[in-house]
Amino acid sequence: MNIQNIQTALEQLPIPQSTRTLGGEKAIVLLEERSDGLYIKLQFGFPVNHIRQALAEQIQTALNPLTNGAPLHIDIGLSVATHKVQPGVNTIKGVKNIIAIASGKGGVGKSTTTANLAVAMANMGARVGVLDADLYGPSQPTMLGVAQSKPEQKDKKLIPIVAEGGIQVMSIGFLVDTEQAVVWRGPMLSQALQQLLFQSQWDDVDYLFIDLPPGTGDIQLTLSQKVPVTGSVVVTTPQDIALIDARKAVDMFQKVNIPIFGVLENMSVHICSQCGHAEAIFGSDGGKNLAEKLGVPLLGQLPLSLPVREAMDSGSAVQMQAAQPAVAEIYTQAAWQIAQAIADKGRDFSGRFPKIVVE
């Protein structure tokens, strides 16, 4: 068995559902022949559970001619790094990367998108958190099935609630009566957002999704100035009025140097549950055209779906994705593109340097 030939063959192998190779990702961390077979350890900077089986089969097929039928022991691991954020903002202990989910206007399914991207990323093998920054209308506790929970406090830190799938959740909805209006001015909103984020004891989160309120106001400004954001996703529907407002969200992120990972088009088509007829009731390809104009990826086009709406109301996003593989696949592919885009960013090393205090 020639280890060098095996190494070369492995490095040239493409990673399923991507344009990457194992060699290009420096994923091979162990290749060793032992008495009971060949041991291969791979480690990726992005979650790969959804392609794990396809990758293992690909390795088996490629190496069979080179190993004389020796058993393969394949270990596939994950090590997500902390990547660069906007200048002058420090990263948060326990959180590696933050993804802001935004829209210029309400009612486009931004909160639904946030919850389902989080579920998809967790299913792919990452450690995931969700921060509900829509302080006027917090909905993540309901959507993720933890509306009746209350966070504990430890060492002056709030312990995020853990939803199904291991998703860590923090929301103002845990701390106030959600049936009462939140009548706060901008500074109070900004302070509340910072407390929810910085005073929560996040537990080694690879990707924290922040569900932003609509618009480009105080919360968004605080996010851009005080919160270390790795990148953003803009959610829109195909109709013109939603696209106009989505462009404002895009413009906001560009002005504050937060990269846009892509556009996700929601409610792109309605499929009749009785006859299966598909109709683009909000217009067609608006999100696609916006993504092309901006030069960013179109992360997906999601149908207007009754099972998704029911799952969000009942807090059963995990079960919905298990029962609706076609819908789950769209969210998975969107999360996959986001994870790869983050992996391509430069790493953040600020945490390795001591803070210098001049007295």
mmCIF file with all atom_site columns, C-alpha atoms in Angstrom, residues 76-246:
data_model
loop_
_atom_site.group_PDB
_atom_site.id
_atom_site.type_symbol
_atom_site.label_atom_id
_atom_site.label_alt_id
_atom_site.label_comp_id
_atom_site.label_asym_id
_atom_site.label_entity_id
_atom_site.label_seq_id
_atom_site.pdbx_PDB_ins_code
_atom_site.Cartn_x
_atom_site.Cartn_y
_atom_site.Cartn_z
_atom_site.occupancy
_atom_site.B_iso_or_equiv
_atom_site.pdbx_formal_charge
_atom_site.auth_seq_id
_atom_site.auth_comp_id
_atom_site.auth_asym_id
_atom_site.auth_atom_id
_atom_site.pdbx_PDB_model_num
ATOM 1   C CA . ILE A 1 76  ? -14.932 13.125 9.702  1.00 0.00 ? 76  ILE A CA 1
ATOM 2   C CA . GLY A 1 77  ? -14.647 16.048 12.140 1.00 0.00 ? 77  GLY A CA 1
ATOM 3   C CA . LEU A 1 78  ? -15.549 19.724 12.381 1.00 0.00 ? 78  LEU A CA 1
ATOM 4   C CA . SER A 1 79  ? -13.512 22.668 13.637 1.00 0.00 ? 79  SER A CA 1
ATOM 5   C CA . VAL A 1 80  ? -15.124 26.036 12.886 1.00 0.00 ? 80  VAL A CA 1
ATOM 6   C CA . ALA A 1 81  ? -12.832 29.055 13.262 1.00 0.00 ? 81  ALA A CA 1
ATOM 7   C CA . THR A 1 82  ? -13.700 32.600 14.327 1.00 0.00 ? 82  THR A CA 1
ATOM 8   C CA . HIS A 1 83  ? -13.603 34.828 11.252 1.00 0.00 ? 83  HIS A CA 1
ATOM 9   C CA . LYS A 1 84  ? -13.054 38.530 10.716 1.00 0.00 ? 84  LYS A CA 1
ATOM 10  C CA . VAL A 1 85  ? -15.747 41.065 11.564 1.00 0.00 ? 85  VAL A CA 1
ATOM 11  C CA . GLN A 1 86  ? -16.089 44.812 10.981 1.00 0.00 ? 86  GLN A CA 1
ATOM 12  C CA . PRO A 1 87  ? -13.072 46.875 12.183 1.00 0.00 ? 87  PRO A CA 1
ATOM 13  C CA . GLY A 1 88  ? -12.913 47.984 15.810 1.00 0.00 ? 88  GLY A CA 1
ATOM 14  C CA . VAL A 1 89  ? -15.399 45.442 17.199 1.00 0.00 ? 89  VAL A CA 1
ATOM 15  C CA . ASN A 1 90  ? -14.270 42.634 19.506 1.00 0.00 ? 90  ASN A CA 1
ATOM 16  C CA . THR A 1 91  ? -15.613 39.100 19.214 1.00 0.00 ? 91  THR A CA 1
ATOM 17  C CA . ILE A 1 92  ? -17.824 37.587 21.936 1.00 0.00 ? 92  ILE A CA 1
ATOM 18  C CA . LYS A 1 93  ? -16.765 34.832 24.295 1.00 0.00 ? 93  LYS A CA 1
ATOM 19  C CA . GLY A 1 94  ? -18.520 31.575 23.374 1.00 0.00 ? 94  GLY A CA 1
ATOM 20  C CA . VAL A 1 95  ? -19.546 32.767 19.887 1.00 0.00 ? 95  VAL A CA 1
ATOM 21  C CA . LYS A 1 96  ? -17.383 32.190 16.815 1.00 0.00 ? 96  LYS A CA 1
ATOM 22  C CA . ASN A 1 97  ? -19.422 33.679 13.958 1.00 0.00 ? 97  ASN A CA 1
ATOM 23  C CA . ILE A 1 98  ? -22.531 35.879 13.829 1.00 0.00 ? 98  ILE A CA 1
ATOM 24  C CA . ILE A 1 99  ? -24.933 35.973 10.876 1.00 0.00 ? 99  ILE A CA 1
ATOM 25  C CA . ALA A 1 100 ? -27.486 38.791 10.766 1.00 0.00 ? 100 ALA A CA 1
ATOM 26  C CA . ILE A 1 101 ? -30.781 37.899 9.068  1.00 0.00 ? 101 ILE A CA 1
ATOM 27  C CA . ALA A 1 102 ? -32.430 41.094 7.815  1.00 0.00 ? 102 ALA A CA 1
ATOM 28  C CA . SER A 1 103 ? -35.139 42.490 5.606  1.00 0.00 ? 103 SER A CA 1
ATOM 29  C CA . GLY A 1 104 ? -36.118 46.026 4.771  1.00 0.00 ? 104 GLY A CA 1
ATOM 30  C CA . LYS A 1 105 ? -39.753 45.392 5.643  1.00 0.00 ? 105 LYS A CA 1
ATOM 31  C CA . GLY A 1 106 ? -41.873 43.127 7.817  1.00 0.00 ? 106 GLY A CA 1
ATOM 32  C CA . GLY A 1 107 ? -43.956 40.170 6.738  1.00 0.00 ? 107 GLY A CA 1
ATOM 33  C CA . VAL A 1 108 ? -41.459 38.573 4.350  1.00 0.00 ? 108 VAL A CA 1
ATOM 34  C CA . GLY A 1 109 ? -40.726 35.538 6.542  1.00 0.00 ? 109 GLY A CA 1
ATOM 35  C CA . LYS A 1 110 ? -37.435 36.678 8.061  1.00 0.00 ? 110 LYS A CA 1
ATOM 36  C CA . SER A 1 111 ? -38.055 35.041 11.449 1.00 0.00 ? 111 SER A CA 1
ATOM 37  C CA . THR A 1 112 ? -39.182 31.824 9.761  1.00 0.00 ? 112 THR A CA 1
ATOM 38  C CA . THR A 1 113 ? -36.010 31.891 7.675  1.00 0.00 ? 113 THR A CA 1
ATOM 39  C CA . THR A 1 114 ? -33.839 32.469 10.754 1.00 0.00 ? 114 THR A CA 1
ATOM 40  C CA . ALA A 1 115 ? -35.357 29.539 12.661 1.00 0.00 ? 115 ALA A CA 1
ATOM 41  C CA . ASN A 1 116 ? -35.095 27.163 9.718  1.00 0.00 ? 116 ASN A CA 1
ATOM 42  C CA . LEU A 1 117 ? -31.541 28.145 8.779  1.00 0.00 ? 117 LEU A CA 1
ATOM 43  C CA . ALA A 1 118 ? -30.585 27.480 12.402 1.00 0.00 ? 118 ALA A CA 1
ATOM 44  C CA . VAL A 1 119 ? -32.237 24.048 12.313 1.00 0.00 ? 119 VAL A CA 1
ATOM 45  C CA . ALA A 1 120 ? -30.566 23.232 8.986  1.00 0.00 ? 120 ALA A CA 1
ATOM 46  C CA . MET A 1 121 ? -27.124 24.286 10.239 1.00 0.00 ? 121 MET A CA 1
ATOM 47  C CA . ALA A 1 122 ? -27.579 22.237 13.432 1.00 0.00 ? 122 ALA A CA 1
ATOM 48  C CA . ASN A 1 123 ? -28.635 19.208 11.354 1.00 0.00 ? 123 ASN A CA 1
ATOM 49  C CA . MET A 1 124 ? -25.422 19.663 9.361  1.00 0.00 ? 124 MET A CA 1
ATOM 50  C CA . GLY A 1 125 ? -23.443 19.160 12.573 1.00 0.00 ? 125 GLY A CA 1
ATOM 51  C CA . ALA A 1 126 ? -22.671 22.689 13.802 1.00 0.00 ? 126 ALA A CA 1
ATOM 52  C CA . ARG A 1 127 ? -23.226 24.203 17.244 1.00 0.00 ? 127 ARG A CA 1
ATOM 53  C CA . VAL A 1 128 ? -25.889 26.845 16.631 1.00 0.00 ? 128 VAL A CA 1
ATOM 54  C CA . GLY A 1 129 ? -27.463 29.740 18.490 1.00 0.00 ? 129 GLY A CA 1
ATOM 55  C CA . VAL A 1 130 ? -30.331 32.129 17.761 1.00 0.00 ? 130 VAL A CA 1
ATOM 56  C CA . LEU A 1 131 ? -30.604 35.646 19.174 1.00 0.00 ? 131 LEU A CA 1
ATOM 57  C CA . ASP A 1 132 ? -34.052 37.173 18.753 1.00 0.00 ? 132 ASP A CA 1
ATOM 58  C CA . ALA A 1 133 ? -33.297 40.869 18.197 1.00 0.00 ? 133 ALA A CA 1
ATOM 59  C CA . ASP A 1 134 ? -36.842 41.711 17.109 1.00 0.00 ? 134 ASP A CA 1
ATOM 60  C CA . LEU A 1 135 ? -37.558 43.265 20.498 1.00 0.00 ? 135 LEU A CA 1
ATOM 61  C CA . TYR A 1 136 ? -40.978 44.651 19.555 1.00 0.00 ? 136 TYR A CA 1
ATOM 62  C CA . GLY A 1 137 ? -42.230 41.307 18.262 1.00 0.00 ? 137 GLY A CA 1
ATOM 63  C CA . PRO A 1 138 ? -40.112 38.388 19.520 1.00 0.00 ? 138 PRO A CA 1
ATOM 64  C CA . SER A 1 139 ? -41.153 35.189 17.781 1.00 0.00 ? 139 SER A CA 1
ATOM 65  C CA . GLN A 1 140 ? -38.167 32.806 18.005 1.00 0.00 ? 140 GLN A CA 1
ATOM 66  C CA . PRO A 1 141 ? -39.265 31.253 21.358 1.00 0.00 ? 141 PRO A CA 1
ATOM 67  C CA . THR A 1 142 ? -42.561 30.221 19.735 1.00 0.00 ? 142 THR A CA 1
ATOM 68  C CA . MET A 1 143 ? -41.016 29.091 16.449 1.00 0.00 ? 143 MET A CA 1
ATOM 69  C CA . LEU A 1 144 ? -38.370 26.983 18.186 1.00 0.00 ? 144 LEU A CA 1
ATOM 70  C CA . GLY A 1 145 ? -40.824 25.471 20.685 1.00 0.00 ? 145 GLY A CA 1
ATOM 71  C CA . VAL A 1 146 ? -39.447 27.040 23.891 1.00 0.00 ? 146 VAL A CA 1
ATOM 72  C CA . ALA A 1 147 ? -41.977 29.820 24.524 1.00 0.00 ? 147 ALA A CA 1
ATOM 73  C CA . GLN A 1 148 ? -42.758 28.603 28.067 1.00 0.00 ? 148 GLN A CA 1
ATOM 74  C CA . SER A 1 149 ? -39.111 28.519 29.170 1.00 0.00 ? 149 SER A CA 1
ATOM 75  C CA . LYS A 1 150 ? -37.309 31.012 31.388 1.00 0.00 ? 150 LYS A CA 1
ATOM 76  C CA . PRO A 1 151 ? -33.498 31.412 31.290 1.00 0.00 ? 151 PRO A CA 1
ATOM 77  C CA . GLU A 1 152 ? -31.568 30.787 34.489 1.00 0.00 ? 152 GLU A CA 1
ATOM 78  C CA . GLN A 1 153 ? -28.927 33.200 35.747 1.00 0.00 ? 153 GLN A CA 1
ATOM 79  C CA . LYS A 1 154 ? -25.409 32.162 36.715 1.00 0.00 ? 154 LYS A CA 1
ATOM 80  C CA . ASP A 1 155 ? -22.560 34.498 37.702 1.00 0.00 ? 155 ASP A CA 1
ATOM 81  C CA . LYS A 1 156 ? -24.606 37.494 36.448 1.00 0.00 ? 156 LYS A CA 1
ATOM 82  C CA . LYS A 1 157 ? -24.989 35.785 33.063 1.00 0.00 ? 157 LYS A CA 1
ATOM 83  C CA . LEU A 1 158 ? -28.184 34.518 31.436 1.00 0.00 ? 158 LEU A CA 1
ATOM 84  C CA . ILE A 1 159 ? -28.060 30.869 30.349 1.00 0.00 ? 159 ILE A CA 1
ATOM 85  C CA . PRO A 1 160 ? -29.632 30.542 26.878 1.00 0.00 ? 160 PRO A CA 1
ATOM 86  C CA . ILE A 1 161 ? -32.538 28.127 26.537 1.00 0.00 ? 161 ILE A CA 1
ATOM 87  C CA . VAL A 1 162 ? -31.640 24.993 24.562 1.00 0.00 ? 162 VAL A CA 1
ATOM 88  C CA . ALA A 1 163 ? -34.279 24.107 21.974 1.00 0.00 ? 163 ALA A CA 1
ATOM 89  C CA . GLU A 1 164 ? -34.667 20.841 20.074 1.00 0.00 ? 164 GLU A CA 1
ATOM 90  C CA . GLY A 1 165 ? -31.625 20.079 17.958 1.00 0.00 ? 165 GLY A CA 1
ATOM 91  C CA . GLY A 1 166 ? -29.346 21.639 20.584 1.00 0.00 ? 166 GLY A CA 1
ATOM 92  C CA . ILE A 1 167 ? -30.021 25.196 19.359 1.00 0.00 ? 167 ILE A CA 1
ATOM 93  C CA . GLN A 1 168 ? -29.223 27.827 22.008 1.00 0.00 ? 168 GLN A CA 1
ATOM 94  C CA . VAL A 1 169 ? -31.885 30.547 22.091 1.00 0.00 ? 169 VAL A CA 1
ATOM 95  C CA . MET A 1 170 ? -32.021 33.964 23.744 1.00 0.00 ? 170 MET A CA 1
ATOM 96  C CA . SER A 1 171 ? -34.911 36.404 23.347 1.00 0.00 ? 171 SER A CA 1
ATOM 97  C CA . ILE A 1 172 ? -36.558 39.308 25.106 1.00 0.00 ? 172 ILE A CA 1
ATOM 98  C CA . GLY A 1 173 ? -39.654 37.116 24.845 1.00 0.00 ? 173 GLY A CA 1
ATOM 99  C CA . PHE A 1 174 ? -38.293 35.029 27.746 1.00 0.00 ? 174 PHE A CA 1
ATOM 100 C CA . LEU A 1 175 ? -38.014 38.093 29.972 1.00 0.00 ? 175 LEU A CA 1
ATOM 101 C CA . VAL A 1 176 ? -41.153 40.187 29.343 1.00 0.00 ? 176 VAL A CA 1
ATOM 102 C CA . ASP A 1 177 ? -44.870 39.513 29.028 1.00 0.00 ? 177 ASP A CA 1
ATOM 103 C CA . THR A 1 178 ? -45.219 38.925 25.290 1.00 0.00 ? 178 THR A CA 1
ATOM 104 C CA . GLU A 1 179 ? -48.876 39.985 25.395 1.00 0.00 ? 179 GLU A CA 1
ATOM 105 C CA . GLN A 1 180 ? -47.867 43.480 26.521 1.00 0.00 ? 180 GLN A CA 1
ATOM 106 C CA . ALA A 1 181 ? -46.508 46.069 24.102 1.00 0.00 ? 181 ALA A CA 1
ATOM 107 C CA . VAL A 1 182 ? -42.816 46.923 24.388 1.00 0.00 ? 182 VAL A CA 1
ATOM 108 C CA . VAL A 1 183 ? -42.977 50.743 24.464 1.00 0.00 ? 183 VAL A CA 1
ATOM 109 C CA . TRP A 1 184 ? -39.288 51.635 24.408 1.00 0.00 ? 184 TRP A CA 1
ATOM 110 C CA . ARG A 1 185 ? -37.280 54.361 22.755 1.00 0.00 ? 185 ARG A CA 1
ATOM 111 C CA . GLY A 1 186 ? -34.183 53.687 20.682 1.00 0.00 ? 186 GLY A CA 1
ATOM 112 C CA . PRO A 1 187 ? -31.537 53.812 23.447 1.00 0.00 ? 187 PRO A CA 1
ATOM 113 C CA . MET A 1 188 ? -33.465 51.274 25.534 1.00 0.00 ? 188 MET A CA 1
ATOM 114 C CA . LEU A 1 189 ? -33.743 48.954 22.536 1.00 0.00 ? 189 LEU A CA 1
ATOM 115 C CA . SER A 1 190 ? -30.019 49.213 21.845 1.00 0.00 ? 190 SER A CA 1
ATOM 116 C CA . GLN A 1 191 ? -29.156 48.528 25.476 1.00 0.00 ? 191 GLN A CA 1
ATOM 117 C CA . ALA A 1 192 ? -31.500 45.534 25.608 1.00 0.00 ? 192 ALA A CA 1
ATOM 118 C CA . LEU A 1 193 ? -29.937 44.046 22.468 1.00 0.00 ? 193 LEU A CA 1
ATOM 119 C CA . GLN A 1 194 ? -26.433 44.381 23.906 1.00 0.00 ? 194 GLN A CA 1
ATOM 120 C CA . GLN A 1 195 ? -27.487 42.833 27.211 1.00 0.00 ? 195 GLN A CA 1
ATOM 121 C CA . LEU A 1 196 ? -29.134 39.870 25.493 1.00 0.00 ? 196 LEU A CA 1
ATOM 122 C CA . LEU A 1 197 ? -26.017 39.271 23.414 1.00 0.00 ? 197 LEU A CA 1
ATOM 123 C CA . PHE A 1 198 ? -23.116 40.144 25.712 1.00 0.00 ? 198 PHE A CA 1
ATOM 124 C CA . GLN A 1 199 ? -24.623 39.037 29.038 1.00 0.00 ? 199 GLN A CA 1
ATOM 125 C CA . SER A 1 200 ? -25.676 35.602 27.839 1.00 0.00 ? 200 SER A CA 1
ATOM 126 C CA . GLN A 1 201 ? -23.390 32.643 28.509 1.00 0.00 ? 201 GLN A CA 1
ATOM 127 C CA . TRP A 1 202 ? -23.172 31.190 25.024 1.00 0.00 ? 202 TRP A CA 1
ATOM 128 C CA . ASP A 1 203 ? -21.703 27.699 24.971 1.00 0.00 ? 203 ASP A CA 1
ATOM 129 C CA . ASP A 1 204 ? -19.168 27.361 22.140 1.00 0.00 ? 204 ASP A CA 1
ATOM 130 C CA . VAL A 1 205 ? -21.519 28.479 19.334 1.00 0.00 ? 205 VAL A CA 1
ATOM 131 C CA . ASP A 1 206 ? -20.115 28.027 15.820 1.00 0.00 ? 206 ASP A CA 1
ATOM 132 C CA . TYR A 1 207 ? -22.835 30.119 14.167 1.00 0.00 ? 207 TYR A CA 1
ATOM 133 C CA . LEU A 1 208 ? -25.156 32.570 15.934 1.00 0.00 ? 208 LEU A CA 1
ATOM 134 C CA . PHE A 1 209 ? -28.109 33.732 13.825 1.00 0.00 ? 209 PHE A CA 1
ATOM 135 C CA . ILE A 1 210 ? -29.531 37.127 14.780 1.00 0.00 ? 210 ILE A CA 1
ATOM 136 C CA . ASP A 1 211 ? -33.165 37.674 13.810 1.00 0.00 ? 211 ASP A CA 1
ATOM 137 C CA . LEU A 1 212 ? -33.325 41.434 13.193 1.00 0.00 ? 212 LEU A CA 1
ATOM 138 C CA . PRO A 1 213 ? -36.477 43.571 13.237 1.00 0.00 ? 213 PRO A CA 1
ATOM 139 C CA . PRO A 1 214 ? -37.588 45.149 9.939  1.00 0.00 ? 214 PRO A CA 1
ATOM 140 C CA . GLY A 1 215 ? -36.078 48.422 8.838  1.00 0.00 ? 215 GLY A CA 1
ATOM 141 C CA . THR A 1 216 ? -32.745 50.198 9.237  1.00 0.00 ? 216 THR A CA 1
ATOM 142 C CA . GLY A 1 217 ? -33.114 51.875 12.635 1.00 0.00 ? 217 GLY A CA 1
ATOM 143 C CA . ASP A 1 218 ? -31.581 51.808 16.106 1.00 0.00 ? 218 ASP A CA 1
ATOM 144 C CA . ILE A 1 219 ? -31.224 48.033 16.432 1.00 0.00 ? 219 ILE A CA 1
ATOM 145 C CA . GLN A 1 220 ? -29.472 47.766 13.084 1.00 0.00 ? 220 GLN A CA 1
ATOM 146 C CA . LEU A 1 221 ? -27.188 50.695 13.930 1.00 0.00 ? 221 LEU A CA 1
ATOM 147 C CA . THR A 1 222 ? -26.215 49.105 17.258 1.00 0.00 ? 222 THR A CA 1
ATOM 148 C CA . LEU A 1 223 ? -25.565 45.845 15.441 1.00 0.00 ? 223 LEU A CA 1
ATOM 149 C CA . SER A 1 224 ? -23.189 47.496 12.993 1.00 0.00 ? 224 SER A CA 1
ATOM 150 C CA . GLN A 1 225 ? -21.303 49.530 15.618 1.00 0.00 ? 225 GLN A CA 1
ATOM 151 C CA . LYS A 1 226 ? -21.151 47.257 18.676 1.00 0.00 ? 226 LYS A CA 1
ATOM 152 C CA . VAL A 1 227 ? -21.798 43.655 17.563 1.00 0.00 ? 227 VAL A CA 1
ATOM 153 C CA . PRO A 1 228 ? -19.114 41.568 15.770 1.00 0.00 ? 228 PRO A CA 1
ATOM 154 C CA . VAL A 1 229 ? -21.044 40.488 12.667 1.00 0.00 ? 229 VAL A CA 1
ATOM 155 C CA . THR A 1 230 ? -19.363 38.027 10.307 1.00 0.00 ? 230 THR A CA 1
ATOM 156 C CA . GLY A 1 231 ? -21.901 38.626 7.550  1.00 0.00 ? 231 GLY A CA 1
ATOM 157 C CA . SER A 1 232 ? -25.560 39.007 6.673  1.00 0.00 ? 232 SER A CA 1
ATOM 158 C CA . VAL A 1 233 ? -28.411 37.425 4.741  1.00 0.00 ? 233 VAL A CA 1
ATOM 159 C CA . VAL A 1 234 ? -31.183 39.526 3.189  1.00 0.00 ? 234 VAL A CA 1
ATOM 160 C CA . VAL A 1 235 ? -34.663 37.978 3.023  1.00 0.00 ? 235 VAL A CA 1
ATOM 161 C CA . THR A 1 236 ? -37.221 39.232 0.516  1.00 0.00 ? 236 THR A CA 1
ATOM 162 C CA . THR A 1 237 ? -40.328 38.192 -1.368 1.00 0.00 ? 237 THR A CA 1
ATOM 163 C CA . PRO A 1 238 ? -40.536 38.528 -5.167 1.00 0.00 ? 238 PRO A CA 1
ATOM 164 C CA . GLN A 1 239 ? -42.894 41.531 -5.261 1.00 0.00 ? 239 GLN A CA 1
ATOM 165 C CA . ASP A 1 240 ? -41.548 44.965 -6.141 1.00 0.00 ? 240 ASP A CA 1
ATOM 166 C CA . ILE A 1 241 ? -42.431 46.678 -2.852 1.00 0.00 ? 241 ILE A CA 1
ATOM 167 C CA . ALA A 1 242 ? -40.474 44.070 -0.843 1.00 0.00 ? 242 ALA A CA 1
ATOM 168 C CA . LEU A 1 243 ? -37.515 44.355 -3.211 1.00 0.00 ? 243 LEU A CA 1
ATOM 169 C CA . ILE A 1 244 ? -37.390 48.140 -2.782 1.00 0.00 ? 244 ILE A CA 1
ATOM 170 C CA . ASP A 1 245 ? -37.108 47.709 0.987  1.00 0.00 ? 245 ASP A CA 1
ATOM 171 C CA . ALA A 1 246 ? -34.661 44.801 0.683  1.00 0.00 ? 246 ALA A CA 1
#
